[in-house]
Short mmCIF file of N, CA and C in Angstrom, two decimals:
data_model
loop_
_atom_site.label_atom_id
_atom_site.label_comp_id
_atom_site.label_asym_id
_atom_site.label_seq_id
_atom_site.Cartn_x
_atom_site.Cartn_y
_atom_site.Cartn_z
N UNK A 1 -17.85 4.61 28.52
CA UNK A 1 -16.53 5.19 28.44
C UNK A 1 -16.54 6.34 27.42
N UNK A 2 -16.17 7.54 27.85
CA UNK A 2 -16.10 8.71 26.88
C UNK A 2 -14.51 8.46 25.85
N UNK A 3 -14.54 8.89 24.72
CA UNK A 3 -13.56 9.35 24.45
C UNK A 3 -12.59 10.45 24.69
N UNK A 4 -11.82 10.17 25.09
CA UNK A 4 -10.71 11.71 25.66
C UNK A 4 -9.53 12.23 24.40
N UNK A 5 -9.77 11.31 23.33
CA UNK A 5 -8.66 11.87 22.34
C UNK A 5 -9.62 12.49 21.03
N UNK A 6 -9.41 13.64 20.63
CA UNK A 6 -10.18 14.07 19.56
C UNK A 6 -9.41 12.94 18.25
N UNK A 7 -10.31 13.46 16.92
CA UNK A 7 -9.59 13.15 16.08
C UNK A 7 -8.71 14.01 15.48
N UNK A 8 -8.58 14.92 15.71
CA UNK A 8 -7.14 16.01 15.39
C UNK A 8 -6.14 15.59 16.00
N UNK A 9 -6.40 15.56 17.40
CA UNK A 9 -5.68 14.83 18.62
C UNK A 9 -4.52 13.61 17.99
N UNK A 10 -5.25 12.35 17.68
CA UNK A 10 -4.99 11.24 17.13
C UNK A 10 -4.22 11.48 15.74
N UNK A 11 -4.85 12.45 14.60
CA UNK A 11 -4.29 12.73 13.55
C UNK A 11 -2.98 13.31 13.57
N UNK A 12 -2.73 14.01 14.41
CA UNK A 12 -1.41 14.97 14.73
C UNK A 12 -0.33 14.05 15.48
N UNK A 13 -1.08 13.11 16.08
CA UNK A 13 0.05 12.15 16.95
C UNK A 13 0.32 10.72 15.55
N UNK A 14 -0.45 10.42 14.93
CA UNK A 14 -0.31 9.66 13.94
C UNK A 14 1.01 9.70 12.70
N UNK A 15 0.91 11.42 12.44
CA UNK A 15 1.50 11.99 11.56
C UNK A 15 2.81 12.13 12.20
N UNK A 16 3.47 11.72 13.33
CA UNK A 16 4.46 11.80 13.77
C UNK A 16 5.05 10.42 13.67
N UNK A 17 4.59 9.35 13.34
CA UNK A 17 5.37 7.83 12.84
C UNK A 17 5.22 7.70 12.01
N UNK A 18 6.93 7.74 11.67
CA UNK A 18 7.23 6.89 10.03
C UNK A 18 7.39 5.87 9.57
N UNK A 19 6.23 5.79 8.24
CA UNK A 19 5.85 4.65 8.04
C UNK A 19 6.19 4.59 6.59
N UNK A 20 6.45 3.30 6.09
CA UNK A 20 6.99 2.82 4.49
C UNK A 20 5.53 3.50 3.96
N UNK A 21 6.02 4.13 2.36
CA UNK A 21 4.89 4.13 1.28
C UNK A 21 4.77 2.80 0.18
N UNK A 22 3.80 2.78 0.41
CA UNK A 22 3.03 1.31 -0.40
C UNK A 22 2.02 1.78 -1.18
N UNK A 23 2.30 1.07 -2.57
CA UNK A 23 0.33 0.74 -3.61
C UNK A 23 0.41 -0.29 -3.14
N UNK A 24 -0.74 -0.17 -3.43
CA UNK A 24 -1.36 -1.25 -3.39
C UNK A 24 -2.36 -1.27 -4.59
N UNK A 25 -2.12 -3.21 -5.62
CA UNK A 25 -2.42 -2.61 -6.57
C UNK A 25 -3.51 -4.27 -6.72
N UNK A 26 -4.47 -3.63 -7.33
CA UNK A 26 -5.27 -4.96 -7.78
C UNK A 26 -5.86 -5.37 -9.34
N UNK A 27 -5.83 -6.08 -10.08
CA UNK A 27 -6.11 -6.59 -11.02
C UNK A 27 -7.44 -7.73 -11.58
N UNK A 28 -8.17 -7.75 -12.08
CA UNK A 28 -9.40 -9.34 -12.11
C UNK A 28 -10.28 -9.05 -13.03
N UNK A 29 -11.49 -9.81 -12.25
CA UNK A 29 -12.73 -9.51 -13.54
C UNK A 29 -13.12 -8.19 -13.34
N UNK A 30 -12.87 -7.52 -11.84
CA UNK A 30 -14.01 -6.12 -11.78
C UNK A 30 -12.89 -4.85 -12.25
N UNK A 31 -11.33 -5.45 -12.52
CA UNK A 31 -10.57 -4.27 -13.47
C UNK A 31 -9.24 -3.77 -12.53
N UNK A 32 -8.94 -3.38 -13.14
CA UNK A 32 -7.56 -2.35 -12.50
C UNK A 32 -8.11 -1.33 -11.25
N UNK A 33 -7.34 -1.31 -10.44
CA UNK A 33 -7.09 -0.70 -9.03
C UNK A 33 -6.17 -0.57 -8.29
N UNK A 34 -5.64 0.76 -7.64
CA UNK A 34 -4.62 0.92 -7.45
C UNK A 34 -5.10 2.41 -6.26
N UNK A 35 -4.23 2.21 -4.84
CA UNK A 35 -4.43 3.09 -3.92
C UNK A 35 -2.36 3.33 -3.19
N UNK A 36 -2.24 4.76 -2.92
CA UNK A 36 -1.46 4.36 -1.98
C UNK A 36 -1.68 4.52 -0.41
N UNK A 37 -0.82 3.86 0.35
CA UNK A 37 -1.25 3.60 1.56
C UNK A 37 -0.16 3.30 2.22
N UNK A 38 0.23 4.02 3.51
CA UNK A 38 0.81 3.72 4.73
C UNK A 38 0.66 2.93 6.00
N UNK A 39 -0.41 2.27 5.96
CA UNK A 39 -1.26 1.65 6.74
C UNK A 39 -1.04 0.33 6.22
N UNK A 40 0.08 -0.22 6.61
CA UNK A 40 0.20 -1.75 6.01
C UNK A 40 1.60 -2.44 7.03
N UNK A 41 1.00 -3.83 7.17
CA UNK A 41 1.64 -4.76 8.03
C UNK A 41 1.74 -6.14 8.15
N UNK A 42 2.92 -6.93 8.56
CA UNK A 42 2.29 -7.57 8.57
C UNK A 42 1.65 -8.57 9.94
N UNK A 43 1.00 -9.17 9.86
CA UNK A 43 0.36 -10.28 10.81
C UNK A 43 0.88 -11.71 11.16
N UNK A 44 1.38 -12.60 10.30
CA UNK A 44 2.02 -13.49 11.04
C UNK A 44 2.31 -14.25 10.13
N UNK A 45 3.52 -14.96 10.43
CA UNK A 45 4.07 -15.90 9.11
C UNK A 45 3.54 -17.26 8.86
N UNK A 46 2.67 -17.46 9.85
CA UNK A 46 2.48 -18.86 9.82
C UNK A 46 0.94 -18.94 10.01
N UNK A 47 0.22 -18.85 8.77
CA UNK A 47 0.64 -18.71 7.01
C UNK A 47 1.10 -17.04 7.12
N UNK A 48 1.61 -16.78 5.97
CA UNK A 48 2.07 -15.64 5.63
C UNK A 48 0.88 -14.48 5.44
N UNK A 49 0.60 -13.89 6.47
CA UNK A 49 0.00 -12.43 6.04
C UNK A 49 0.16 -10.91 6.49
N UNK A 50 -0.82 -10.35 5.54
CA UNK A 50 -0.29 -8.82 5.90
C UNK A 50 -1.58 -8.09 6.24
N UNK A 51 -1.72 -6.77 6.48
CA UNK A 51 -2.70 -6.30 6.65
C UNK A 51 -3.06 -4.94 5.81
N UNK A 52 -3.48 -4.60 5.49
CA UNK A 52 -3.53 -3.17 4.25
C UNK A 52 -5.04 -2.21 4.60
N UNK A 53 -4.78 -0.97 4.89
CA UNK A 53 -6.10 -0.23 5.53
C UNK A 53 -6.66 0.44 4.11
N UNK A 54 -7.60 0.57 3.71
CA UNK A 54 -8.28 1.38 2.59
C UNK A 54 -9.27 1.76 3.29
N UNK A 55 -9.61 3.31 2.62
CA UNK A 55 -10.50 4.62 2.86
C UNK A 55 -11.69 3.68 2.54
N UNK A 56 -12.74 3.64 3.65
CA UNK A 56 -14.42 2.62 2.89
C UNK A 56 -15.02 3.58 2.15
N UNK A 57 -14.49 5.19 2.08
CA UNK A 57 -15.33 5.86 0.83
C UNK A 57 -14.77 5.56 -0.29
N UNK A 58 -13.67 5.26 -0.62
CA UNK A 58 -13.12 4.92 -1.52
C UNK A 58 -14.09 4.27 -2.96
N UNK A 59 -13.68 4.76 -4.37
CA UNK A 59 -14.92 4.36 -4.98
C UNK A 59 -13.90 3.19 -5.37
N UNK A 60 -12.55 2.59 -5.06
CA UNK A 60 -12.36 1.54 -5.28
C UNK A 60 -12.89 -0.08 -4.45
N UNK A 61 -13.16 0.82 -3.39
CA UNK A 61 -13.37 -0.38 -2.72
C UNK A 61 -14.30 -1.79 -3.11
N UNK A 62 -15.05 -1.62 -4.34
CA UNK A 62 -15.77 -2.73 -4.50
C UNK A 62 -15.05 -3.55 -5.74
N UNK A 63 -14.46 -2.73 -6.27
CA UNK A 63 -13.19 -3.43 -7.35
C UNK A 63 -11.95 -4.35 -6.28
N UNK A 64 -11.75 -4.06 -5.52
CA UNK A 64 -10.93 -4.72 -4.83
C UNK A 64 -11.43 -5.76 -3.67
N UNK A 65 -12.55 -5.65 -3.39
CA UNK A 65 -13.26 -6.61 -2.85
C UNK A 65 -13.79 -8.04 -3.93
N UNK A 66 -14.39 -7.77 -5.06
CA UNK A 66 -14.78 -8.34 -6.30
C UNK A 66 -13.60 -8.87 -7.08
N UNK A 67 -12.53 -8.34 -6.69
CA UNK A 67 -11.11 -9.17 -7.52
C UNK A 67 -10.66 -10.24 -6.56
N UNK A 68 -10.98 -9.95 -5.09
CA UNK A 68 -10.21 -10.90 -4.52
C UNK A 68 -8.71 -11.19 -4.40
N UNK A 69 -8.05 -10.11 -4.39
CA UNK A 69 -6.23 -10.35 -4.94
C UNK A 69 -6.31 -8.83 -5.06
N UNK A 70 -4.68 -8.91 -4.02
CA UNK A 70 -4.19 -7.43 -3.98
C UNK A 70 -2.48 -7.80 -3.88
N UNK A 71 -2.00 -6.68 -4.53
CA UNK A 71 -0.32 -6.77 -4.39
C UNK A 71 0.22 -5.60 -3.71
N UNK A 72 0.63 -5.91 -2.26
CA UNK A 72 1.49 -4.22 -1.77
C UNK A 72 2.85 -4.39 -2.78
N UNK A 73 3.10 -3.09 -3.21
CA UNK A 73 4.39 -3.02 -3.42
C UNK A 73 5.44 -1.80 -2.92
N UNK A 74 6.16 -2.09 -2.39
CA UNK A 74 6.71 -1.46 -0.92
C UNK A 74 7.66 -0.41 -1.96
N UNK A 75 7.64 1.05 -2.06
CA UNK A 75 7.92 1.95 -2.65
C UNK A 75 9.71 2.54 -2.12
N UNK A 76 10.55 2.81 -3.50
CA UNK A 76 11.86 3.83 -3.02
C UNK A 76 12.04 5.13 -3.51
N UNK A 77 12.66 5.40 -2.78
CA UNK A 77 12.59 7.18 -3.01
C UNK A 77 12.15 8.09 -4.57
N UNK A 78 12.41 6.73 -5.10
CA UNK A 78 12.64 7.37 -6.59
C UNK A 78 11.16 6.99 -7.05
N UNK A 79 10.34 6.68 -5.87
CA UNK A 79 8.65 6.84 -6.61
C UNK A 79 7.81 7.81 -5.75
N UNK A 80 8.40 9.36 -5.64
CA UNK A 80 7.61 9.94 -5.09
C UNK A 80 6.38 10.58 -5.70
N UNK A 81 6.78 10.66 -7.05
CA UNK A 81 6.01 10.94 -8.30
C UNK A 81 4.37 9.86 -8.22
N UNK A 82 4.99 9.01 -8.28
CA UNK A 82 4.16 7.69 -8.73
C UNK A 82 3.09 7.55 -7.35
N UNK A 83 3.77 7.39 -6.49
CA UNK A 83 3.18 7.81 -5.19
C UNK A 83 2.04 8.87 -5.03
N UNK A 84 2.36 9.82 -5.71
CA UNK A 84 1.35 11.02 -5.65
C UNK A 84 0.46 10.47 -6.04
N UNK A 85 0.25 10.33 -7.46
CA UNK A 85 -0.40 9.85 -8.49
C UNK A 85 -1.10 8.77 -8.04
N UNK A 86 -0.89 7.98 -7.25
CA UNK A 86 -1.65 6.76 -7.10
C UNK A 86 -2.32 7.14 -5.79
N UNK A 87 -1.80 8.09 -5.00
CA UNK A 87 -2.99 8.93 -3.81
C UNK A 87 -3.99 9.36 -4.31
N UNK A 88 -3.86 10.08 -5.89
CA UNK A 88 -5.31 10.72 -6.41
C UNK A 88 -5.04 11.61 -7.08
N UNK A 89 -3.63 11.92 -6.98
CA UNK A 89 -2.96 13.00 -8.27
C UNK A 89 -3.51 12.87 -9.83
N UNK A 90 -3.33 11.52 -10.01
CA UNK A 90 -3.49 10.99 -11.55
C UNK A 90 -5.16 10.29 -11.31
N UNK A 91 -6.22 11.24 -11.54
CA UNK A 91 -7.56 10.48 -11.53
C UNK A 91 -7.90 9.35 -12.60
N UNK A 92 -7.37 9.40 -13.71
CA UNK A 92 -8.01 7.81 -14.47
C UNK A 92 -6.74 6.28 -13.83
N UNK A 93 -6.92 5.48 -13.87
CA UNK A 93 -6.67 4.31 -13.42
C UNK A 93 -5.52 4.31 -14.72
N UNK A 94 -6.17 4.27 -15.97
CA UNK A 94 -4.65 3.27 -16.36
C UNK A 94 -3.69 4.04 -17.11
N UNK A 95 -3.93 5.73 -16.44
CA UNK A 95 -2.77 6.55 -16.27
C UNK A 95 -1.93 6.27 -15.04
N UNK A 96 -2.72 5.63 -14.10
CA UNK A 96 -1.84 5.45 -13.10
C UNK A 96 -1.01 4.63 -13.63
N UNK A 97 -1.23 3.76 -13.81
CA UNK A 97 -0.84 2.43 -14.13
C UNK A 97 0.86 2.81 -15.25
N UNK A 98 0.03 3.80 -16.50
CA UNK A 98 1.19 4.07 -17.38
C UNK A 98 2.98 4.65 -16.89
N UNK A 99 2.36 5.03 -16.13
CA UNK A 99 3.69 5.93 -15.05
C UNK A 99 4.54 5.04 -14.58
N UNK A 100 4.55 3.35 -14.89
CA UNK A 100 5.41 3.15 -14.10
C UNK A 100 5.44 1.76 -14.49
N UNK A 101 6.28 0.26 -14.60
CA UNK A 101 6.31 -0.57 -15.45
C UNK A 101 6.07 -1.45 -14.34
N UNK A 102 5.61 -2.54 -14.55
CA UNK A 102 5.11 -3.31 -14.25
C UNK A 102 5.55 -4.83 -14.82
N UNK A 103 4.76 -5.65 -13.90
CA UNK A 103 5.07 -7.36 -14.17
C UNK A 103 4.07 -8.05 -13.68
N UNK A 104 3.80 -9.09 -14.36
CA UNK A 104 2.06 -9.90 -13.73
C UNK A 104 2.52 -10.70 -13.39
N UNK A 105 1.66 -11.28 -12.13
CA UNK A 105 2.74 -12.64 -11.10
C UNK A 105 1.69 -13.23 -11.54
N UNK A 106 2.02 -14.37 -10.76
CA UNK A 106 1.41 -16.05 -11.54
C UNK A 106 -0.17 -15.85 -11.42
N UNK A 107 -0.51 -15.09 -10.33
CA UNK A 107 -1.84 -14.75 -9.77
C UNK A 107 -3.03 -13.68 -10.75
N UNK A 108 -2.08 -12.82 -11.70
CA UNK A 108 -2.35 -12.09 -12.67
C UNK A 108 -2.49 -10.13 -11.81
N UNK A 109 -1.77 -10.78 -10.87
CA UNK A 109 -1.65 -9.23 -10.07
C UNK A 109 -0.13 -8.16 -10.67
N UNK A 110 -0.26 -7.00 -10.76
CA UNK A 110 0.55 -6.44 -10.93
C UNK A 110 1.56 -6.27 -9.63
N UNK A 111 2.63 -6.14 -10.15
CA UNK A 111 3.79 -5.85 -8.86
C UNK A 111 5.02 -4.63 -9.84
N UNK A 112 5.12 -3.82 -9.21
CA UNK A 112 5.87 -2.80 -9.42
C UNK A 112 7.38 -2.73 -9.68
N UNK A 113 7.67 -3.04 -11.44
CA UNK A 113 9.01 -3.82 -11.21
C UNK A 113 10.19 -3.19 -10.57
N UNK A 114 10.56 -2.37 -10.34
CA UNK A 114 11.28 -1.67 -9.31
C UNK A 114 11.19 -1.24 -8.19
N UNK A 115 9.92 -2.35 -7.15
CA UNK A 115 9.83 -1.86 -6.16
C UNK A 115 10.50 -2.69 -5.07
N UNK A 116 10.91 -2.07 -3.60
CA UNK A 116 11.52 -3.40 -2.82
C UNK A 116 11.12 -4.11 -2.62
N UNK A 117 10.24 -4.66 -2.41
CA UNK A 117 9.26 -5.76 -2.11
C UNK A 117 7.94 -5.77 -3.10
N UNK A 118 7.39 -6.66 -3.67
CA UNK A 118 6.33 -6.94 -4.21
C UNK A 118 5.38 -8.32 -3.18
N UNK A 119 4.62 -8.06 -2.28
CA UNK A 119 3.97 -9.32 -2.06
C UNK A 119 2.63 -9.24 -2.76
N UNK A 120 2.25 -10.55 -3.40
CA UNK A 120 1.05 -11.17 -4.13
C UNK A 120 0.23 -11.37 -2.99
N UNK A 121 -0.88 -10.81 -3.12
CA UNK A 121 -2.09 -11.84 -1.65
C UNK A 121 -2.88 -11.43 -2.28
N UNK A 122 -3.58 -12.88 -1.64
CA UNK A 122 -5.19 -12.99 -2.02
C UNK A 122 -5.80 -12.96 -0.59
N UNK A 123 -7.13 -12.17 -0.71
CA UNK A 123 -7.79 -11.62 0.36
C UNK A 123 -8.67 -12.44 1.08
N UNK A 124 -7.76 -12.85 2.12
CA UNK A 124 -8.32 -13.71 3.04
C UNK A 124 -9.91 -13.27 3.66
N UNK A 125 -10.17 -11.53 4.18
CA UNK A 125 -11.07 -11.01 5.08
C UNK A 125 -11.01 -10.17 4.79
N UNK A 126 -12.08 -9.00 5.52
CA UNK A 126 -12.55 -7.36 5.07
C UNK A 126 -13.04 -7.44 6.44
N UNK A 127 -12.75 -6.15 7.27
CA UNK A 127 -13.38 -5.98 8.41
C UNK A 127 -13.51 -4.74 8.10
N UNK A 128 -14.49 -3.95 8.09
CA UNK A 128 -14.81 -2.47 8.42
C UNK A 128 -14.89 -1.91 10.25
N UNK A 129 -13.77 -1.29 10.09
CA UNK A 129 -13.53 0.36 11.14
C UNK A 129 -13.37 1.42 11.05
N UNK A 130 -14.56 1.96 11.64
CA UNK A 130 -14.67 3.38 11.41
C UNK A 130 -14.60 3.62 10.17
N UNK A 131 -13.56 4.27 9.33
CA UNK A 131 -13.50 4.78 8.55
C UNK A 131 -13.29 4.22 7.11
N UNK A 132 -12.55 2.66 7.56
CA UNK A 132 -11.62 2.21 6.77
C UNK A 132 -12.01 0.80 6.90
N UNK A 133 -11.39 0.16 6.13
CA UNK A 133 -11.64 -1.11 5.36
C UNK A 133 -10.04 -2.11 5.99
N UNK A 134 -10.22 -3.09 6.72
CA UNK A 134 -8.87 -3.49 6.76
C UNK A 134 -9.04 -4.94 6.21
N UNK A 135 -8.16 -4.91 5.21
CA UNK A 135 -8.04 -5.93 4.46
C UNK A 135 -6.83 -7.28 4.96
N UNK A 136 -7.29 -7.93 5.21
CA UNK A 136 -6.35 -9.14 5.21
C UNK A 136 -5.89 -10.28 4.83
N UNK A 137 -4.86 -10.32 4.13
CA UNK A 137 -4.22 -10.65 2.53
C UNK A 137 -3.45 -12.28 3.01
N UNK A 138 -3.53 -13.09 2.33
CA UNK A 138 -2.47 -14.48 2.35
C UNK A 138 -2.03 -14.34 1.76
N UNK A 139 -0.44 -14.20 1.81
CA UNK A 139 0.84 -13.70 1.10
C UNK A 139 0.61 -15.26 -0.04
N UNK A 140 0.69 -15.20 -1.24
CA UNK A 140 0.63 -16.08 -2.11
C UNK A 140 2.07 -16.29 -2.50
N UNK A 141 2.40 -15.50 -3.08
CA UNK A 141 3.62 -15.20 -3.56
C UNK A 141 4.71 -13.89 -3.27
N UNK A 142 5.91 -13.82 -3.71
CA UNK A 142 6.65 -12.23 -3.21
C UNK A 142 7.48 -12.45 -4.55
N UNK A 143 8.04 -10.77 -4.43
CA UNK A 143 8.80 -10.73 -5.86
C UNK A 143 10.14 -9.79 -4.92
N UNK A 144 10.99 -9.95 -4.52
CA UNK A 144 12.17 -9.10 -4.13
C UNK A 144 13.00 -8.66 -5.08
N UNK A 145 13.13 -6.97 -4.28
CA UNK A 145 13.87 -5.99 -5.55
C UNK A 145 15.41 -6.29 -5.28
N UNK A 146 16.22 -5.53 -5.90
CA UNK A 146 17.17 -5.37 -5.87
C UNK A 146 17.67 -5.59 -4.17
N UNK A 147 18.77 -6.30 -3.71
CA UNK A 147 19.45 -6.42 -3.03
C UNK A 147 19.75 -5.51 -1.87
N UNK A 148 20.68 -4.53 -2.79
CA UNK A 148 21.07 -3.44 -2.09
C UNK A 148 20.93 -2.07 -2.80
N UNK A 149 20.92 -0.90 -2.39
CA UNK A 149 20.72 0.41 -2.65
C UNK A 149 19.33 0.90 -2.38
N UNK A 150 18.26 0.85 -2.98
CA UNK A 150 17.10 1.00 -2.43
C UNK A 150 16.53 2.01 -1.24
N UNK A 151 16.45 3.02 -1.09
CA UNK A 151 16.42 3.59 -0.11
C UNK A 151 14.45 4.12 -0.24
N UNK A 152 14.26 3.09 1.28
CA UNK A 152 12.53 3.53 0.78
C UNK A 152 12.16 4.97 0.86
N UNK A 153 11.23 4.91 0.32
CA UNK A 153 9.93 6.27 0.49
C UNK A 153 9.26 6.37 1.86
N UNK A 154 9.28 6.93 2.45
CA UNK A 154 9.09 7.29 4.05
C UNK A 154 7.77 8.22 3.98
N UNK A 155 6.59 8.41 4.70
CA UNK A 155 6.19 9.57 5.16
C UNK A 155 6.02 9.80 6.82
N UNK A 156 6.31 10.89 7.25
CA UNK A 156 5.91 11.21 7.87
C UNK A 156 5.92 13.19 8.36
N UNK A 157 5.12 13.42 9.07
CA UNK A 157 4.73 14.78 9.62
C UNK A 157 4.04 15.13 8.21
N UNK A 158 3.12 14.31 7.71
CA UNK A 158 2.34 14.19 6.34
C UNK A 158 3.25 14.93 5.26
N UNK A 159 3.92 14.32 4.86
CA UNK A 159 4.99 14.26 3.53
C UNK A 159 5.76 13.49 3.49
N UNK A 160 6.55 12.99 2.73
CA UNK A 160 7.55 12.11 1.75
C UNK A 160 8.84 12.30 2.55
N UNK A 161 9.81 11.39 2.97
CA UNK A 161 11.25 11.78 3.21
C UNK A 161 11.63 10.09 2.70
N UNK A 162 13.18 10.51 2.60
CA UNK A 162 13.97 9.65 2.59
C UNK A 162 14.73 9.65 3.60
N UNK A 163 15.20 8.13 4.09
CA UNK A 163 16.60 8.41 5.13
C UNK A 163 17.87 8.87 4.72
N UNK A 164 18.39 8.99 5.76
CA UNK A 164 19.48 9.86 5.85
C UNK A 164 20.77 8.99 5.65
N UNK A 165 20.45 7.53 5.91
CA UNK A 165 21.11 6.91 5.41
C UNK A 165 21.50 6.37 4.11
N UNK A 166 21.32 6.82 2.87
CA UNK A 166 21.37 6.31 1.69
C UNK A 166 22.30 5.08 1.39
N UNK A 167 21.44 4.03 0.79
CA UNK A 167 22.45 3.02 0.54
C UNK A 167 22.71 1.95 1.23
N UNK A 168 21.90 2.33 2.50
CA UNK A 168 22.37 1.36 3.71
C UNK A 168 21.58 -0.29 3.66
N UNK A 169 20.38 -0.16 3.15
CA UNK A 169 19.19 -1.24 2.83
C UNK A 169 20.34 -2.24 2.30
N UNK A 170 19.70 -3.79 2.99
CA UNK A 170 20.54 -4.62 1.85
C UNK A 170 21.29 -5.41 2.26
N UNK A 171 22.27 -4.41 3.13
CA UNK A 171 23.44 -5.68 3.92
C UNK A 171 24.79 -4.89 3.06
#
């Protein structure tokens, strides 16, 4: 079977679904780590998991394999900054880290105290595709933000938006 879709092809059709911005952040013996990522889901509640894609060039990838424990924390508008920074804006680690406050769950993972969602997982599997690393996490624990207001961090057509709905998250 040939392939008929380039990867420009695929990249350009990709960049047209909007998807939540997430760190993803890890903590242990092999140290602090922290990526952001749009590439996250989840898989099924019964047990609770998610799925999280990382770059396999990534020079984090063996810190986060070696910790065993990763925390998405599901990003709002008001971390577009932080967001950058944790794409590769801010190159030392615990500048990333300084930018933005934090809380250690029972697991000793960081979770982003103002983010909408914090889930704790520990890393069930690692499958390598193609390019990327897909990690798959057993939700251990969750930390939920604020209620209502919250309006996430969005990307798509490769950049940052917010909805148009402000305020609406929540109920």
């Amino acid at each position: 079977m040939t392939d008929t879709v380039s990867k420009i092809e695929f990249r350009d059709a990709m960049a047209r679904i909007c998807t939540p911005v997430n760190i993803i952040t890890t903590d242990g013996k092999a140290g602090r780590g922290g990526f952001t990522a749009t590439a996250v889901c989840s898989v099924t509640d019964e047990p609770p998991t998610v799925l999280v894609c990382m770059n396999a060039g990534s020079a984090q990838v063996e810190t986060f394999k070696a910790n065993g424990r990763f925390c998405v924390n599901v990003l709002t508008n008001d971390h577009t900054g932080l967001a950058s920074g944790f794409a590769g804006g801010i190159r030392e680690m615990e500048e990333r880290y300084a930018a933005a406050h934090w809380v250690t769950m029972d697991s000793g993972a960081l979770a982003l105290d103002d983010a909408i969602v914090s889930l704790d997982c520990e890393t069930a599997d690692i499958h390598r595709v193609g390019t990327h690393n897909v990690m798959i996490g057993r939700v251990t624990a969750l930390r939920l933000g604020a209620a209502k207001g919250p309006n996430p961090l969005l990307y798509m057509d490769r950049t940052y938006m917010v909805p148009a709905q402000a305020g609406s998250f929540g109920g």
